[in-house]
Short mmCIF file of C-alpha atoms and ligand atoms in Angstrom, two decimals:
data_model
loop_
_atom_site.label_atom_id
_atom_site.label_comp_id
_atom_site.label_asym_id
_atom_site.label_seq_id
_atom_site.Cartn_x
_atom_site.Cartn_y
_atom_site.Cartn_z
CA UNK A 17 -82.56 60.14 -34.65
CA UNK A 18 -82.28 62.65 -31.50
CA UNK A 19 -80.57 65.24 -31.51
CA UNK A 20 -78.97 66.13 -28.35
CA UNK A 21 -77.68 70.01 -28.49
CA UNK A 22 -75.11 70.59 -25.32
CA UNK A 23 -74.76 66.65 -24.88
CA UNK A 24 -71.23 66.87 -23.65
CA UNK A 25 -71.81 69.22 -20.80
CA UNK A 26 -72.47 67.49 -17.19
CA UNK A 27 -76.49 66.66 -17.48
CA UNK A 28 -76.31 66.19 -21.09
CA UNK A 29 -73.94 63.26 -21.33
CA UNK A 30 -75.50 61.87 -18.62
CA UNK A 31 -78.54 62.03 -20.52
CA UNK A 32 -76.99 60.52 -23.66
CA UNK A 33 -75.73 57.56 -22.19
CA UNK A 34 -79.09 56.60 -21.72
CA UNK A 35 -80.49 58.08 -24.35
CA UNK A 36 -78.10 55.31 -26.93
CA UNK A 37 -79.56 52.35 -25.21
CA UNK A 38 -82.47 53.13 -27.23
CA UNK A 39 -82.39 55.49 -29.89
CA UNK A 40 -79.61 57.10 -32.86
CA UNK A 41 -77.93 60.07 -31.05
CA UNK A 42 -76.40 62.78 -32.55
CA UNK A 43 -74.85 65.52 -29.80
CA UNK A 44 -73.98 69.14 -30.70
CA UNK A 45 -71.75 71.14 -28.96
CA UNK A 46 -69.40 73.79 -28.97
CA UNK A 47 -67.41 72.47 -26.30
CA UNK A 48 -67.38 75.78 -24.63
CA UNK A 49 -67.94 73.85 -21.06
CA UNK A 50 -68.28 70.41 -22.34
CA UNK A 51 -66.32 67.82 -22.87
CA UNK A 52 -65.62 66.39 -25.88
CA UNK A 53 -64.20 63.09 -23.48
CA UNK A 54 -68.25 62.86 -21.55
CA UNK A 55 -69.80 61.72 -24.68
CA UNK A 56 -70.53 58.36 -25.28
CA UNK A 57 -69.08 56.46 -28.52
CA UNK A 58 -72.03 55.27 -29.68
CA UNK A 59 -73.16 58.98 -30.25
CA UNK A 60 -72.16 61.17 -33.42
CA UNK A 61 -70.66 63.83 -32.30
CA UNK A 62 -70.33 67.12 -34.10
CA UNK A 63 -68.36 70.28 -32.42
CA UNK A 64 -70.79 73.21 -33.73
CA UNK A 65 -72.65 76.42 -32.44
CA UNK A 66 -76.45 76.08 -31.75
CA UNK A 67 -76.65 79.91 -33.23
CA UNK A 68 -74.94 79.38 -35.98
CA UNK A 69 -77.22 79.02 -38.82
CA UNK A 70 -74.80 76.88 -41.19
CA UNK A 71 -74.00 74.16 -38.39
CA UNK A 72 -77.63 73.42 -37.68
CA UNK A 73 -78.41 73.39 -41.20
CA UNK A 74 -75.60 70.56 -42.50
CA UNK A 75 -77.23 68.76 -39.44
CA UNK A 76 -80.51 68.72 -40.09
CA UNK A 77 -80.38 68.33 -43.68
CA UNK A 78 -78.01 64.88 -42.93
CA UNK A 79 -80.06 62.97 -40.41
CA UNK A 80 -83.19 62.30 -40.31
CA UNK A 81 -84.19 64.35 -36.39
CA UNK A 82 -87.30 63.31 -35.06
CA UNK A 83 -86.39 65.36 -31.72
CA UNK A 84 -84.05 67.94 -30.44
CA UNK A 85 -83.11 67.91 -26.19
CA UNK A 86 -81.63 71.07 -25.49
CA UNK A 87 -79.26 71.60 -22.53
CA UNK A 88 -76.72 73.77 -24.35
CA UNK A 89 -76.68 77.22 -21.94
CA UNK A 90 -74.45 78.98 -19.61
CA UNK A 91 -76.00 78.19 -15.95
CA UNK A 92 -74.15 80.56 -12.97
CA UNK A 93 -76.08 82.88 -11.68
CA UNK A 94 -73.88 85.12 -10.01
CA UNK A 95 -72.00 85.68 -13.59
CA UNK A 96 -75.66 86.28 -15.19
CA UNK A 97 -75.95 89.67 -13.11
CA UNK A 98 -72.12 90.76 -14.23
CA UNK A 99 -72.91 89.31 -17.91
CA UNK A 100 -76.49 89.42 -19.01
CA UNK A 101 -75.72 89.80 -22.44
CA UNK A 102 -73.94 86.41 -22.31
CA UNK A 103 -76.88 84.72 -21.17
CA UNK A 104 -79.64 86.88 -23.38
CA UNK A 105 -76.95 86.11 -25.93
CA UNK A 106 -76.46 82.39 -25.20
CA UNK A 107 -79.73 81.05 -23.93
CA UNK A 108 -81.88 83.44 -25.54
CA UNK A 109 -80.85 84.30 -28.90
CA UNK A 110 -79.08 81.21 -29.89
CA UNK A 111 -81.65 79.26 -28.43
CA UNK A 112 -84.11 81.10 -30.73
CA UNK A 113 -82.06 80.36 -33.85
CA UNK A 114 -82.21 76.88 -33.01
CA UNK A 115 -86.07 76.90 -32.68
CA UNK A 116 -86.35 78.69 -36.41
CA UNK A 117 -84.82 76.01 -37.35
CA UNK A 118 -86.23 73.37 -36.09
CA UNK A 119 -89.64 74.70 -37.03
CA UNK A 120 -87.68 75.05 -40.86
CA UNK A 121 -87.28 71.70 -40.95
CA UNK A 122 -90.62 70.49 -39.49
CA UNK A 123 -89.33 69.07 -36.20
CA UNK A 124 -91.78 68.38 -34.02
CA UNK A 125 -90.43 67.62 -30.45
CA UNK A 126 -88.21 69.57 -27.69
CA UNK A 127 -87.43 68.77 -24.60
CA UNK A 128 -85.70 72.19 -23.33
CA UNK A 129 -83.62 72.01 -19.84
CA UNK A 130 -85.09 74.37 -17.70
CA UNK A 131 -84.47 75.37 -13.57
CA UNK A 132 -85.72 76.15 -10.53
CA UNK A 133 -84.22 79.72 -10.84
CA UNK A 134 -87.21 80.61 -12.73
CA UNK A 135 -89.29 81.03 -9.78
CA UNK A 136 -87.49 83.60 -8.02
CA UNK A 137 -88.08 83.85 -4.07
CA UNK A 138 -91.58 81.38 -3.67
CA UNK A 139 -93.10 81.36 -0.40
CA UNK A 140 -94.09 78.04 -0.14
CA UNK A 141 -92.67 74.69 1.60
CA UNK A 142 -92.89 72.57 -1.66
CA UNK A 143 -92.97 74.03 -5.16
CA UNK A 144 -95.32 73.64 -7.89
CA UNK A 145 -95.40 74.16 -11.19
CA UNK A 146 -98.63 76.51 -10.82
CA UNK A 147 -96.33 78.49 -8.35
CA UNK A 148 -95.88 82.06 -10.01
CA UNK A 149 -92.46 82.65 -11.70
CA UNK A 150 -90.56 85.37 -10.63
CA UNK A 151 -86.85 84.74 -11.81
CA UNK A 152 -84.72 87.67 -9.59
CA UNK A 153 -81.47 86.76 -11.90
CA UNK A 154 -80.69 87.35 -15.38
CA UNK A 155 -80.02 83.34 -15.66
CA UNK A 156 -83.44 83.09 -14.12
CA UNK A 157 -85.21 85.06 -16.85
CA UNK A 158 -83.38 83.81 -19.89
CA UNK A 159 -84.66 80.62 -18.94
CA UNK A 160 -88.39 81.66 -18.39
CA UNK A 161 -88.19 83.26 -21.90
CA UNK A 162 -87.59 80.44 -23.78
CA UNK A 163 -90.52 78.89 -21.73
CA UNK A 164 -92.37 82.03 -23.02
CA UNK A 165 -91.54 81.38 -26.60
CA UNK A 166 -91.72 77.61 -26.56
CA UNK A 167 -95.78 78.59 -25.30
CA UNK A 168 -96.00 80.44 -28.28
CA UNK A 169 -94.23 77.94 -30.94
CA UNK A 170 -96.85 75.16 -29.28
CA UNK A 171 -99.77 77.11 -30.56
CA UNK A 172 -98.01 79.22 -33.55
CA UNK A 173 -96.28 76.08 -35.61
CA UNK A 174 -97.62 72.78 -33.49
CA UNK A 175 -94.06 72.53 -31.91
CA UNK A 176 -94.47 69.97 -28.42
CA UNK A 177 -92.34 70.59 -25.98
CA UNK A 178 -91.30 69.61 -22.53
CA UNK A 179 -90.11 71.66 -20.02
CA UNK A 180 -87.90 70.34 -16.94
CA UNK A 181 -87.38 72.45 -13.95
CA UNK A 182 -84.57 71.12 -12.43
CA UNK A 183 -82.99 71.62 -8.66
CA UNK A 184 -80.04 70.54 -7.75
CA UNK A 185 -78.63 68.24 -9.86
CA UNK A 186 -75.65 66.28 -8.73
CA UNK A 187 -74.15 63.11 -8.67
CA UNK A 188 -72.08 61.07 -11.27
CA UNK A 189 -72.81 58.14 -13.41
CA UNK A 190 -72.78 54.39 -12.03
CA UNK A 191 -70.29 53.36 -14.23
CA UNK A 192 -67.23 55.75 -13.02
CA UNK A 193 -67.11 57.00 -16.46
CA UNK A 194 -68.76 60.34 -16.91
CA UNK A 195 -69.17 62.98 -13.27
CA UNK A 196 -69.57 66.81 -13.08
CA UNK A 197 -66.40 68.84 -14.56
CA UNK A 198 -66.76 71.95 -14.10
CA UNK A 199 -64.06 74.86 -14.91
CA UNK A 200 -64.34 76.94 -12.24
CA UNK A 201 -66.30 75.00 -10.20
CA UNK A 202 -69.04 76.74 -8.45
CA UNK A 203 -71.39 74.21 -6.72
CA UNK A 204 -71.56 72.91 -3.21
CA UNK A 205 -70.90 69.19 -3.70
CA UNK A 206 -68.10 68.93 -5.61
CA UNK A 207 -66.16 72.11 -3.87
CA UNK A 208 -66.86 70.02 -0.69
CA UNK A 209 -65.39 66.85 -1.87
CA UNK A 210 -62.67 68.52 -4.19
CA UNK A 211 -61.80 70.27 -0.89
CA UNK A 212 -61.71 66.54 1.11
CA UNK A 213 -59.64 65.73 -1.34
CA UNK A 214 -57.16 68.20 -0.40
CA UNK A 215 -57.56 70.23 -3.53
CA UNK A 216 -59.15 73.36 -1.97
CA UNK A 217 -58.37 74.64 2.04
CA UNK A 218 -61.51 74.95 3.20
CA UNK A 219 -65.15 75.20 1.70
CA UNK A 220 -67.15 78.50 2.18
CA UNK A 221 -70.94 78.59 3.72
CA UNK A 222 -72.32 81.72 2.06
CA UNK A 223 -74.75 82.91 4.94
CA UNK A 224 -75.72 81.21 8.25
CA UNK A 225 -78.71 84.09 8.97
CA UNK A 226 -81.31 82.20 6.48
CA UNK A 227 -84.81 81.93 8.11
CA UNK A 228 -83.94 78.13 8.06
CA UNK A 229 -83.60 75.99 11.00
CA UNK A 230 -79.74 75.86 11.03
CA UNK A 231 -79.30 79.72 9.33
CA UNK A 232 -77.75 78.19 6.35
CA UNK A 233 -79.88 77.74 2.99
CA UNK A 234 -81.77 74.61 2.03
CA UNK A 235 -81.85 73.41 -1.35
CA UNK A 236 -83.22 69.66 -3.15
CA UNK A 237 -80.52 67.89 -4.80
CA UNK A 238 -81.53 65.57 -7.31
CA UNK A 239 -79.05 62.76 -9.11
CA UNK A 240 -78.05 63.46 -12.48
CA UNK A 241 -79.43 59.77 -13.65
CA UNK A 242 -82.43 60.32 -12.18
CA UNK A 243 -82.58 63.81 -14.15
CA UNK A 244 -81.39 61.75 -17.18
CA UNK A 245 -84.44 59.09 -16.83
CA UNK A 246 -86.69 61.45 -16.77
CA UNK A 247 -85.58 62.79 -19.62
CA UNK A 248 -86.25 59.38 -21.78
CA UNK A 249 -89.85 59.59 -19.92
CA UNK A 250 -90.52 62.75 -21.33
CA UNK A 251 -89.23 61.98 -24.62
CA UNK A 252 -91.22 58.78 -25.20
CA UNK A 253 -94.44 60.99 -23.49
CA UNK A 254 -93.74 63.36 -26.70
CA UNK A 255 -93.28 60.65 -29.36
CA UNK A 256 -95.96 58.99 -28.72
CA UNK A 257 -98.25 61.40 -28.46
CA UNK A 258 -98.75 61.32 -24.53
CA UNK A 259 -98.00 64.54 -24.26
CA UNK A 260 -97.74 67.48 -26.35
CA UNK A 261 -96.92 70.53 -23.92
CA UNK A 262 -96.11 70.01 -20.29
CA UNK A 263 -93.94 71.48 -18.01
CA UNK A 264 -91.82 69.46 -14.81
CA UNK A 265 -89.89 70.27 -11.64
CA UNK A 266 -87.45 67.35 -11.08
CA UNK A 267 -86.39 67.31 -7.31
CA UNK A 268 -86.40 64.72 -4.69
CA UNK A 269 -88.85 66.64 -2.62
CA UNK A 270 -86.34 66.92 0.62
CA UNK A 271 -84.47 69.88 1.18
CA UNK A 272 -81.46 69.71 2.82
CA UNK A 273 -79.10 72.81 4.44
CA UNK A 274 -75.63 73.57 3.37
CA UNK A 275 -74.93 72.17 7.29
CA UNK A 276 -76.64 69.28 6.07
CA UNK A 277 -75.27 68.82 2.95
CA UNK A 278 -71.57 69.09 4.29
CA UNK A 279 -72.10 66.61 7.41
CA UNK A 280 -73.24 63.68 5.16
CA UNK A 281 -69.82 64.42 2.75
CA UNK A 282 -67.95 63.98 6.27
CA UNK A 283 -70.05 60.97 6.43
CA UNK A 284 -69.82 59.18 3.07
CA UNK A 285 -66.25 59.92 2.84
CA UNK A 286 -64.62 59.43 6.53
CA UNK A 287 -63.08 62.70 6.40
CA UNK A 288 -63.61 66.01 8.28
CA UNK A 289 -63.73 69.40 6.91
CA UNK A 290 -62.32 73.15 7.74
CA UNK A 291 -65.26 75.08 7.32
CA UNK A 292 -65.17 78.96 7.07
CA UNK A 293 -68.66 80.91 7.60
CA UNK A 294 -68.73 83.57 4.97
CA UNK A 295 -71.42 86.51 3.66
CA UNK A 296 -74.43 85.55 1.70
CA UNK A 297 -73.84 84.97 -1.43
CA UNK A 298 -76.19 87.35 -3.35
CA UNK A 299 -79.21 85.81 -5.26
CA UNK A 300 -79.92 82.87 -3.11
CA UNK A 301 -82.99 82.29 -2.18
CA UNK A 302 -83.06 80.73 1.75
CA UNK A 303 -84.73 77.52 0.64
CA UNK A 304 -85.64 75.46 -3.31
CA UNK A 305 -87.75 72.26 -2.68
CA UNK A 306 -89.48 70.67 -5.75
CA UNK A 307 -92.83 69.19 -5.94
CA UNK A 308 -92.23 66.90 -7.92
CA UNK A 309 -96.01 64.50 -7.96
CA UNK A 310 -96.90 65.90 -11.27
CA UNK A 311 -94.13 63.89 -13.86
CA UNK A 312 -94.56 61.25 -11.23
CA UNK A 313 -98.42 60.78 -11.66
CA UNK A 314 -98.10 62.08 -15.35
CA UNK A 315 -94.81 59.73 -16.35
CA UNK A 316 -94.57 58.06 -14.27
CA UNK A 317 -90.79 58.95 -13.10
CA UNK A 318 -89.80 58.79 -9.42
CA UNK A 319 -86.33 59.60 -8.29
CA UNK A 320 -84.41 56.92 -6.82
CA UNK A 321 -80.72 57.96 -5.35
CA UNK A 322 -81.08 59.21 -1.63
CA UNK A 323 -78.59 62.75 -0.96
CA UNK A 324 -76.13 59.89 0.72
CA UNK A 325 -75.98 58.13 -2.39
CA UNK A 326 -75.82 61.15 -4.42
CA UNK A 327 -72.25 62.58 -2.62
CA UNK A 328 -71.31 58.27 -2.60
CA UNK A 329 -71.55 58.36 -6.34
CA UNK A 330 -69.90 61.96 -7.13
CA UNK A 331 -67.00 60.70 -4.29
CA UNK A 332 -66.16 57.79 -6.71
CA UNK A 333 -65.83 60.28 -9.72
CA UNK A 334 -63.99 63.28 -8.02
CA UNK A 335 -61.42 60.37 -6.47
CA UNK A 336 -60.69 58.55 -9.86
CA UNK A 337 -60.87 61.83 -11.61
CA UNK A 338 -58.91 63.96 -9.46
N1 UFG B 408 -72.86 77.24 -1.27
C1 UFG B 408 -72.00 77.50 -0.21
N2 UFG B 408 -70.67 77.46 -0.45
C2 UFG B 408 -70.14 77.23 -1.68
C3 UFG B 408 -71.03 76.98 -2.76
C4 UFG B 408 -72.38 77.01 -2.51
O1 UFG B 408 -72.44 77.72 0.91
O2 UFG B 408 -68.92 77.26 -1.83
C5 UFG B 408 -74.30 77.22 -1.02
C6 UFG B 408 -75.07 78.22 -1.87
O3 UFG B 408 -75.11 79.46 -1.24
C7 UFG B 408 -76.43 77.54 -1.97
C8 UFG B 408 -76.10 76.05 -1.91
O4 UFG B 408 -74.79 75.96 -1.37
O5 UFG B 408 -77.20 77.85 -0.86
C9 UFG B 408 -76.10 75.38 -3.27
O6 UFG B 408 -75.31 76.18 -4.14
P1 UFG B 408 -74.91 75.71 -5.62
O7 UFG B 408 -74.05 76.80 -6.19
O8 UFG B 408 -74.38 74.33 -5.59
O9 UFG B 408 -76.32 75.65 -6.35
P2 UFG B 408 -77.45 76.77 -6.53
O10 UFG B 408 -78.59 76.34 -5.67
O11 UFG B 408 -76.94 78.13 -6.34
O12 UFG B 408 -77.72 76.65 -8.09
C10 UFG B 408 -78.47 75.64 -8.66
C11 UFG B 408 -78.06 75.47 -10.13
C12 UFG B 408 -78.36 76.75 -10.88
C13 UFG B 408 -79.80 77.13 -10.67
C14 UFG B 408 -80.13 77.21 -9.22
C15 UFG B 408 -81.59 77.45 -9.03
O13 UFG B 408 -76.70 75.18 -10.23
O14 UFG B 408 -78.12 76.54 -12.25
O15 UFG B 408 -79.82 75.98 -8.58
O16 UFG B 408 -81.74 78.20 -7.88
F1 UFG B 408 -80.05 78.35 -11.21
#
């Protein structure tokens, strides 16, 4: 059985509707920005803490978990520079209590949800996961500390572990049922659509003095089922054996500008929209672009939806959802 902590947030139950094709899920999950509604029926589904002792316990010691995917953690990084003590709180400490006790309970396998944010500012055209990590956010860092400890726990207690880097994910699930939800919504695609759906007056660009070729940033957005697949890749990599530490970017490899990325909503959804040029928005680094050849020569994953099929598929979700 798997155990999915966070599976009712937006990659998570993405990643568990997959995930039951094949194997016994159970999803944890304090429904602090999931949804209780995202996760699939065939799942068990328990509303618990991932730092609370007692709920991991009465989990572990009533299924039988061969694996624990982690995507439980507070993700904005402009609230990680007013906050840090959420996120040291959140994806740091909690994330350590569930690692004692997984190792407790001689669990073997994690697959821990991890971001481009952890390499700061990088001065190259593609990214790789040699390229130095220099998180400049609190979010940043709270991610490249678990990395740090999951290092450790590898060569400490035997624990395998993959790490996933991921860009931008976006996107909603081919079946209508299950998009991104979140409350307040922060990111660029859905504020554009939710905005060409008449919910918002305009959408912001934060900053059109980038040293890109239209001033505005560049960033690689990746579908959320293509995150999910890669997901199953690098479970079955850990199960049997394949693997037993590795570390993944998942991008598409194409960056596109926040010009960009608001011409192809026009596009995909035959409407125009009032566009207001704003300040940077602190933190952002001008331009994110995975590498992503390693999991693609290692597992073989390759990511499939194109950024026009990406906005298509989150269009269909923000209309019926609206
Ligand atoms: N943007 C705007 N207007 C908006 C919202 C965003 O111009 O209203 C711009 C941002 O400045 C950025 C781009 O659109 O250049 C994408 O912004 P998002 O907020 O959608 O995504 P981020 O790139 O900031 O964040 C994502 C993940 C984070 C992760 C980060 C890694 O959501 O969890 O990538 O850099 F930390």
């Amino acid at each position: 059985m798997i155990l999915v902590v966070g599976g009712a947030g937006y990659i998570g139950s993405h990643v568990v509707k997959e995930l039951v094709e094949k194997e016994q899920v159970i999803v944890l999950d304090n429904l602090s920005t999931g949804h209780r509604n995202l996760v699939d029926d065939r799942a068990v589904f328990v509303q618990g803490d991932l730092g609370n002792k007692a709920d991991l316990k009465s989990i572990f010691e009533t299924y039988p978990i061969q694996a624990v995917m982690h995507f439980a953690a507070n993700s904005l990084v402009g609230e990680s520079v007013k906050n840090p003590m959420k996120y040291y709180q959140n994806n740091v400490a909690a994330t350590l209590t569930l690692l004692e006790t997984i190792v407790d309970y001689g669990v073997k396998h994690f697959i821990f949800s991890s971001t481009a944010a952890t390499y700061g500012i990088p001065n190259v055209e593609l990214i790789t996961e040699d390229c130095p990590t220099n998180p400049i956010n609190p979010y940043g860092r709270s991610k490249l500390m678990v990395e740090q400890m999951l290092a450790d726990f590898a060569v400490a207690y035997g624990l395998n572990y993959v790490v996933l880097r991921y860009f931008n994910a976006a996107g909603a699930h081919e079946s209508g049922e299950i998009g991104e939800d979140h409350n307040p919504e922060t990111h660029l695609i859905p504020l554009i659509l939710q905005h060409l759906l008449g919910q918002r007056e305009k959408i912001a660009v934060f900053g059109t003095d980038y040293d890109t070729p239209d001033g505005t940033c560049i960033r690689d957005y990746i579908h959320v089922t293509d995150l999910a697949k890669a997901h199953i890749l690098a479970l079955e990599a850990l199960l049997t054996g394949k693997k037993k530490t590795a570390v993944y970017n998942l991008g598409n490899g194409l960056g596109y500008s926040v010009k960009e990325v608001i011409e192809t909503c026009e596009k995909v959804t035959g409407r125009k929209a009032v566009i207001e040029y704003t300040d940077r928005r602190p933190g952002d680094p001008a331009r994110l672009v995975a590498s992503s050849q390693k999991i693609e020569e290692e597992l073989g994953w390759k990511a499939e939806y194109s950024l026009e099929q990406i906005i298509e598929s989150a269009w269909r979700w923000h209309r019926q959802h609206s």
